[in-house]
Coordinates of C-alpha atoms in Angstrom, one line a residue:
M865 CA 84.9 83.4 83.2
A866 CA 86.1 85.2 86.4
V867 CA 88.9 84.4 88.7
G868 CA 88.0 84.5 92.4
I869 CA 90.8 85.3 94.8
T870 CA 90.4 84.6 98.5
S871 CA 92.8 86.1 101.0
N872 CA 93.6 85.1 104.6
T873 CA 95.5 88.3 105.3
R874 CA 95.5 91.8 103.9
S875 CA 99.0 91.3 102.3
S876 CA 98.9 87.8 101.0
V877 CA 96.5 85.9 98.7
S878 CA 96.2 82.3 99.6
S879 CA 94.3 80.7 96.9
I880 CA 92.8 81.2 93.4
S881 CA 89.9 79.3 91.9
L882 CA 87.9 79.6 88.7
V883 CA 84.2 80.1 89.2
P884 CA 81.3 81.2 86.9
Q885 CA 81.2 84.9 86.5
D886 CA 77.6 85.2 87.5
T887 CA 78.2 83.5 90.8
V888 CA 81.3 85.2 91.9
K889 CA 81.4 86.0 95.6
F890 CA 84.6 87.0 97.5
K891 CA 85.2 86.9 101.2
C892 CA 88.5 87.5 103.0
T893 CA 89.6 88.1 106.5
T894 CA 90.7 91.7 106.8
N895 CA 90.6 94.7 109.2
Y896 CA 87.6 96.1 107.3
N897 CA 84.0 95.8 108.4
G898 CA 81.8 93.7 106.1
E899 CA 82.9 91.9 103.0
A900 CA 86.1 93.0 101.3
I901 CA 86.1 93.0 97.5
K902 CA 89.1 91.4 95.8
R903 CA 88.2 90.2 92.3
L904 CA 90.0 89.2 89.1
Y905 CA 87.9 88.8 86.0
H906 CA 89.1 87.0 82.9
A907 CA 86.8 88.5 80.3
D908 CA 86.2 91.4 78.0
N909 CA 86.2 94.4 80.2
L910 CA 83.2 95.9 78.4
N911 CA 81.1 93.0 79.6
V912 CA 82.6 93.1 83.1
L913 CA 81.9 96.9 83.4
N914 CA 78.3 96.4 82.4
H915 CA 78.1 93.6 85.0
L916 CA 79.6 95.9 87.7
I917 CA 77.2 98.7 87.2
K918 CA 74.5 96.3 88.3
D919 CA 76.4 95.3 91.4
E920 CA 75.2 97.5 94.3
K921 CA 78.5 96.9 96.2
V922 CA 80.5 98.4 93.4
C923 CA 78.5 100.9 91.4
G924 CA 79.2 104.4 92.6
K925 CA 81.6 103.0 95.2
V926 CA 84.9 102.7 93.2
D927 CA 87.3 105.3 94.7
L928 CA 90.1 105.1 92.2
I929 CA 90.5 103.8 88.7
Y930 CA 93.9 103.4 87.0
I931 CA 94.1 102.0 83.5
D932 CA 96.9 101.4 81.1
P933 CA 94.9 100.6 77.9
P934 CA 96.3 99.8 74.5
Y935 CA 97.9 102.9 72.9
N936 CA 96.8 102.2 69.3
T937 CA 100.4 101.6 68.2
G938 CA 99.4 99.1 65.5
G939 CA 101.6 96.4 67.0
A940 CA 101.2 93.0 68.6
F941 CA 102.9 92.5 72.0
E942 CA 104.6 89.4 73.3
T943 CA 106.2 88.4 76.6
R944 CA 109.9 88.0 76.8
D945 CA 109.3 84.3 76.2
F946 CA 107.6 85.2 72.9
V947 CA 104.1 84.3 74.2
P948 CA 101.4 86.5 72.6
A949 CA 100.1 89.1 75.1
Y950 CA 97.7 91.4 73.2
N951 CA 97.1 93.1 69.9
D952 CA 97.0 96.9 69.7
N953 CA 95.7 97.6 66.2
F954 CA 92.8 100.0 65.8
T955 CA 91.7 102.7 63.4
T956 CA 91.7 106.1 65.1
E957 CA 87.9 106.2 65.1
G958 CA 87.7 102.6 66.3
Y959 CA 90.0 103.3 69.2
V960 CA 88.0 106.4 70.3
S961 CA 84.8 104.4 70.1
F962 CA 86.4 101.5 72.0
M963 CA 87.5 103.9 74.8
K964 CA 84.3 105.9 74.9
A965 CA 82.2 102.8 75.6
R966 CA 84.4 101.9 78.6
L967 CA 85.0 105.4 80.0
L968 CA 81.2 106.1 80.2
L969 CA 80.8 103.0 82.3
M970 CA 83.8 103.8 84.5
H971 CA 82.4 107.3 85.1
T972 CA 79.2 105.6 86.4
L973 CA 81.2 103.2 88.6
L974 CA 83.2 106.0 90.3
S975 CA 82.2 107.3 93.7
P976 CA 81.5 111.1 94.1
S977 CA 85.0 111.4 95.6
G978 CA 86.6 109.2 93.1
S979 CA 89.5 109.8 90.6
I980 CA 90.6 108.2 87.3
Y981 CA 94.1 108.0 85.8
V982 CA 94.4 107.0 82.2
H983 CA 97.9 106.1 81.0
L984 CA 98.6 106.7 77.3
D985 CA 101.4 107.8 74.9
S986 CA 101.5 110.8 72.5
N987 CA 99.7 108.8 69.8
M988 CA 96.2 109.0 71.4
V989 CA 96.5 111.1 74.5
F990 CA 94.9 114.2 73.0
H991 CA 92.0 112.3 71.4
I992 CA 91.2 110.8 74.7
K993 CA 91.7 114.1 76.5
I994 CA 88.9 115.6 74.4
L995 CA 86.8 112.6 75.0
M996 CA 87.2 112.7 78.8
D997 CA 86.5 116.4 78.8
K998 CA 83.0 115.5 77.5
I999 CA 82.5 112.5 79.8
F1000 CA 84.0 113.8 83.1
G1001 CA 83.7 117.5 82.4
E1002 CA 86.5 120.0 81.6
K1003 CA 86.4 121.4 85.1
N1004 CA 87.2 117.9 86.5
F1005 CA 90.4 117.7 84.5
R1006 CA 93.1 117.9 87.2
G1007 CA 96.3 117.5 85.1
M1008 CA 98.4 115.5 82.7
I1009 CA 101.4 113.8 84.2
T1010 CA 104.5 113.5 82.0
R1011 CA 106.4 110.3 82.9
K1012 CA 109.9 109.4 81.8
K1013 CA 109.3 105.8 80.7
C1014 CA 112.8 104.7 79.7
K1015 CA 116.4 105.7 79.6
S1016 CA 117.7 108.2 77.0
K1017 CA 118.0 106.8 73.5
N1018 CA 121.2 107.3 71.5
F1019 CA 119.4 107.0 68.2
T1020 CA 116.4 108.7 66.6
R1021 CA 114.8 108.8 63.2
T1022 CA 114.2 112.4 62.2
T1023 CA 112.8 113.5 65.5
Y1024 CA 113.6 113.7 69.2
G1025 CA 114.1 110.6 71.4
N1026 CA 110.8 109.3 72.7
I1027 CA 111.3 108.7 76.4
S1028 CA 108.0 109.9 77.8
D1029 CA 104.3 109.0 78.1
Y1030 CA 101.4 110.6 79.8
I1031 CA 98.7 110.0 82.5
L1032 CA 95.5 112.0 82.3
F1033 CA 94.0 112.7 85.7
Y1034 CA 90.3 113.5 86.2
V1035 CA 88.0 113.5 89.2
K1036 CA 84.3 112.9 89.3
T1037 CA 83.3 116.0 91.4
D1038 CA 85.0 119.0 93.0
A1039 CA 85.5 117.1 96.2
P1040 CA 87.9 114.2 95.4
K1041 CA 90.0 112.3 97.9
W1042 CA 93.5 113.9 97.8
N1043 CA 96.5 113.0 100.0
R1044 CA 99.1 115.3 98.6
P1045 CA 102.3 113.5 97.8
Y1046 CA 105.8 114.7 98.8
E1047 CA 109.3 113.8 98.0
E1048 CA 112.2 114.1 100.5
W1049 CA 114.4 117.1 100.3
D1050 CA 117.9 116.5 98.9
N1051 CA 120.7 118.6 100.2
E1052 CA 121.1 120.7 97.1
K1053 CA 117.4 121.7 97.0
M1054 CA 117.2 122.1 100.8
F1055 CA 120.2 124.5 101.0
K1056 CA 118.9 126.5 98.1
E1057 CA 115.3 126.7 99.3
Y1058 CA 116.1 127.2 103.1
P1059 CA 119.4 129.2 103.1
F1060 CA 119.1 130.8 106.6
I1061 CA 120.0 129.5 110.0
E1062 CA 118.2 131.1 113.0
E1063 CA 120.4 132.4 115.7
G1064 CA 119.9 130.7 119.0
T1065 CA 117.9 127.8 117.7
G1066 CA 119.9 126.7 114.7
R1067 CA 116.6 126.1 112.8
R1068 CA 117.0 126.3 109.0
H1069 CA 114.5 128.5 107.4
K1070 CA 113.6 130.7 104.4
R1071 CA 112.1 134.2 104.5
V1072 CA 109.0 135.0 102.5
P1073 CA 106.8 138.1 102.2
C1074 CA 104.1 138.8 104.8
H1075 CA 101.7 139.9 102.1
A1076 CA 99.8 138.3 99.2
P1077 CA 98.3 139.5 95.9
G1078 CA 94.8 141.0 96.0
T1079 CA 93.2 143.9 97.9
R1080 CA 91.1 143.4 101.0
N1081 CA 88.6 145.7 102.9
G1082 CA 89.0 144.1 106.3
A1083 CA 91.9 144.0 108.8
T1084 CA 94.3 142.3 106.4
G1085 CA 93.9 145.3 104.1
G1086 CA 94.7 147.9 106.8
A1087 CA 97.8 149.1 108.5
W1088 CA 100.1 147.0 110.7
R1089 CA 102.8 148.6 112.7
G1090 CA 102.1 151.8 110.8
M1091 CA 102.7 150.1 107.5
M1092 CA 100.2 149.5 104.7
P1093 CA 100.6 146.4 102.5
P1094 CA 102.0 147.1 99.0
E1095 CA 99.6 148.4 96.5
G1096 CA 97.4 145.7 95.1
K1097 CA 98.2 143.4 98.0
H1098 CA 97.1 142.5 101.5
W1099 CA 98.6 141.1 104.7
Q1100 CA 98.6 137.3 104.8
Y1101 CA 97.4 137.4 108.4
T1102 CA 95.5 139.9 110.6
P1103 CA 97.6 142.5 112.5
E1104 CA 96.9 140.6 115.8
R1105 CA 98.2 137.3 114.3
L1106 CA 101.3 139.0 112.9
D1107 CA 102.0 140.5 116.3
E1108 CA 101.8 137.0 117.8
M1109 CA 104.2 135.7 115.2
D1110 CA 106.6 138.5 115.8
A1111 CA 106.5 137.8 119.5
R1112 CA 107.6 134.3 118.8
G1113 CA 110.5 135.4 116.7
E1114 CA 108.9 134.2 113.5
I1115 CA 109.2 137.6 111.7
Y1116 CA 112.5 138.8 110.3
W1117 CA 113.0 142.5 110.0
S1118 CA 115.4 143.7 107.3
S1119 CA 117.8 146.6 107.8
N1120 CA 115.3 149.0 106.2
G1121 CA 112.3 147.7 108.4
N1122 CA 110.8 145.4 105.9
P1123 CA 109.0 142.4 107.6
R1124 CA 109.4 138.9 106.2
R1125 CA 107.9 135.7 107.6
K1126 CA 110.2 132.8 108.6
V1127 CA 109.2 129.4 107.1
Y1128 CA 111.1 126.5 108.9
L1129 CA 112.5 123.4 107.2
D1130 CA 111.5 121.3 110.1
Q1131 CA 107.8 122.1 109.5
S1132 CA 108.0 121.0 105.8
K1133 CA 106.5 117.7 104.8
G1134 CA 108.9 117.6 101.8
V1135 CA 108.9 118.8 98.3
P1136 CA 105.3 118.7 96.8
V1137 CA 105.2 116.3 93.8
Q1138 CA 104.9 118.1 90.5
D1139 CA 103.5 116.8 87.2
I1140 CA 106.8 115.5 85.7
W1141 CA 107.8 112.1 87.0
L1142 CA 111.4 111.0 86.3
D1143 CA 111.9 108.2 88.8
F1144 CA 109.4 105.5 87.5
L1145 CA 110.9 103.9 84.5
D1146 CA 109.1 100.9 83.1
V1147 CA 110.3 97.7 84.6
N1148 CA 111.3 96.4 81.2
N1149 CA 113.6 99.4 80.8
Q1150 CA 115.5 98.8 84.0
N1151 CA 116.8 95.3 83.2
S1152 CA 114.8 94.1 86.2
H1153 CA 112.0 92.0 84.7
L1154 CA 109.5 90.8 87.3
T1155 CA 106.9 89.1 85.1
G1156 CA 108.1 89.2 81.5
Y1157 CA 104.8 90.9 80.5
P1158 CA 105.6 93.5 77.8
T1159 CA 103.9 96.5 79.4
E1160 CA 104.5 95.9 83.1
K1161 CA 104.5 99.3 84.9
N1162 CA 106.6 100.4 87.8
I1163 CA 104.9 99.4 91.1
D1164 CA 106.2 102.5 93.0
M1165 CA 104.4 104.7 90.5
L1166 CA 101.2 102.8 91.1
K1167 CA 101.7 103.1 94.9
R1168 CA 102.1 106.8 94.6
I1169 CA 98.8 107.1 92.6
I1170 CA 96.9 104.8 95.0
E1171 CA 98.2 106.6 98.2
T1172 CA 97.4 110.0 96.7
S1173 CA 93.9 109.4 95.5
S1174 CA 92.5 106.8 97.9
S1175 CA 92.6 105.7 101.6
P1176 CA 93.0 102.2 103.2
G1177 CA 90.0 100.1 102.6
D1178 CA 88.9 102.0 99.4
L1179 CA 88.1 100.2 96.2
V1180 CA 90.5 100.4 93.3
L1181 CA 89.7 99.3 89.8
D1182 CA 92.0 98.4 86.9
C1183 CA 90.1 97.0 83.9
F1184 CA 93.2 96.6 81.7
A1185 CA 95.1 94.7 84.4
G1186 CA 98.0 93.5 82.3
S1187 CA 100.6 92.1 84.6
G1188 CA 98.6 93.0 87.7
T1189 CA 100.8 95.7 89.1
T1190 CA 97.8 97.9 90.1
L1191 CA 96.3 94.9 92.0
V1192 CA 99.5 94.0 93.7
A1193 CA 100.1 97.6 94.8
A1194 CA 96.5 97.9 96.0
E1195 CA 96.8 94.7 98.0
A1196 CA 100.1 95.9 99.6
L1197 CA 98.5 99.2 100.6
G1198 CA 95.4 97.7 102.2
R1199 CA 92.9 98.6 99.5
Q1200 CA 90.1 96.5 98.0
W1201 CA 90.5 95.9 94.3
I1202 CA 89.0 94.7 91.1
G1203 CA 91.1 93.7 88.1
V1204 CA 89.9 92.7 84.6
D1205 CA 91.8 91.4 81.5
I1206 CA 90.8 89.4 78.5
G1207 CA 94.2 88.0 77.9
D1208 CA 95.1 84.4 78.9
E1209 CA 98.7 85.4 79.5
S1210 CA 97.7 88.4 81.6
I1211 CA 95.6 86.2 83.9
R1212 CA 98.4 83.6 84.1
V1213 CA 100.9 86.3 85.1
I1214 CA 98.6 87.8 87.7
K1215 CA 97.9 84.4 89.3
D1216 CA 101.6 83.7 89.4
R1217 CA 102.3 87.0 91.1
F1218 CA 99.7 86.4 93.8

């Protein structure tokens, strides 16, 4: 069975109705041309993924996949009201086989510029990393994000406190969508990174070398102002460009005549986000339950992923939808979306959220 969601606006879903899976059609009034896709399937995701690869509107057109699958913890999860949510009990071989069947289909569904994020813990992340290297290609592995999932623990067994999990990030080709995320400068980082104030303008800046590693045979490898770049390096810009920068006051000359380029704080977009995320604790670890679903993820984390690896109007897929955070974030950011979950409680929670 599939759940059809019809939306009157880009930011609010007005009605939900159950319809047979093989006749699901979705229309909504949005700012996008054509028919926007907003679907929630209540079914085994393997069946749905096989269904979607036959859908010409979806196959090869999914721009972003985020999944938070079972972690093979051996446990059974309940909501805060003790309603069963899902079981997470596999053998290692069974789990890898379970994921392989689904990841192969997800690879087919992705667009050439698409990306996939797979959220796991230390129990199976390395098994799935090897599997995804085979399916997506080692060269398409873009990184593993380490996320702080909960507050520090004041007890352990005979090991360190487990406060992190991991997100594997792969792309389908070497030309993925990428909108680099930035964080705002705080005063401590700003003063340390940009310690100088320019006389006359008051612009805060830092001073960096005018050269870069590697030798060049062209103009950037020759002399500027009678100086050669250091051995094994080259000028970052041609002598003509460096002259123009100097004329604008963008070159700082040290007391011994060493040129350095000024980089201004007011031209910075912020601090580029790195692969350790400390600010996205699970909702259930912040005493701010939104749904009561046991594995609800932080919506700001999902918004970061969606904004970074897709554009407004793009299609986002989460086939382990859980509490529906990916779908809610996609809706808020003007994306199309498809969600899938086999659990009755998951579908109830998602319907209640919308």
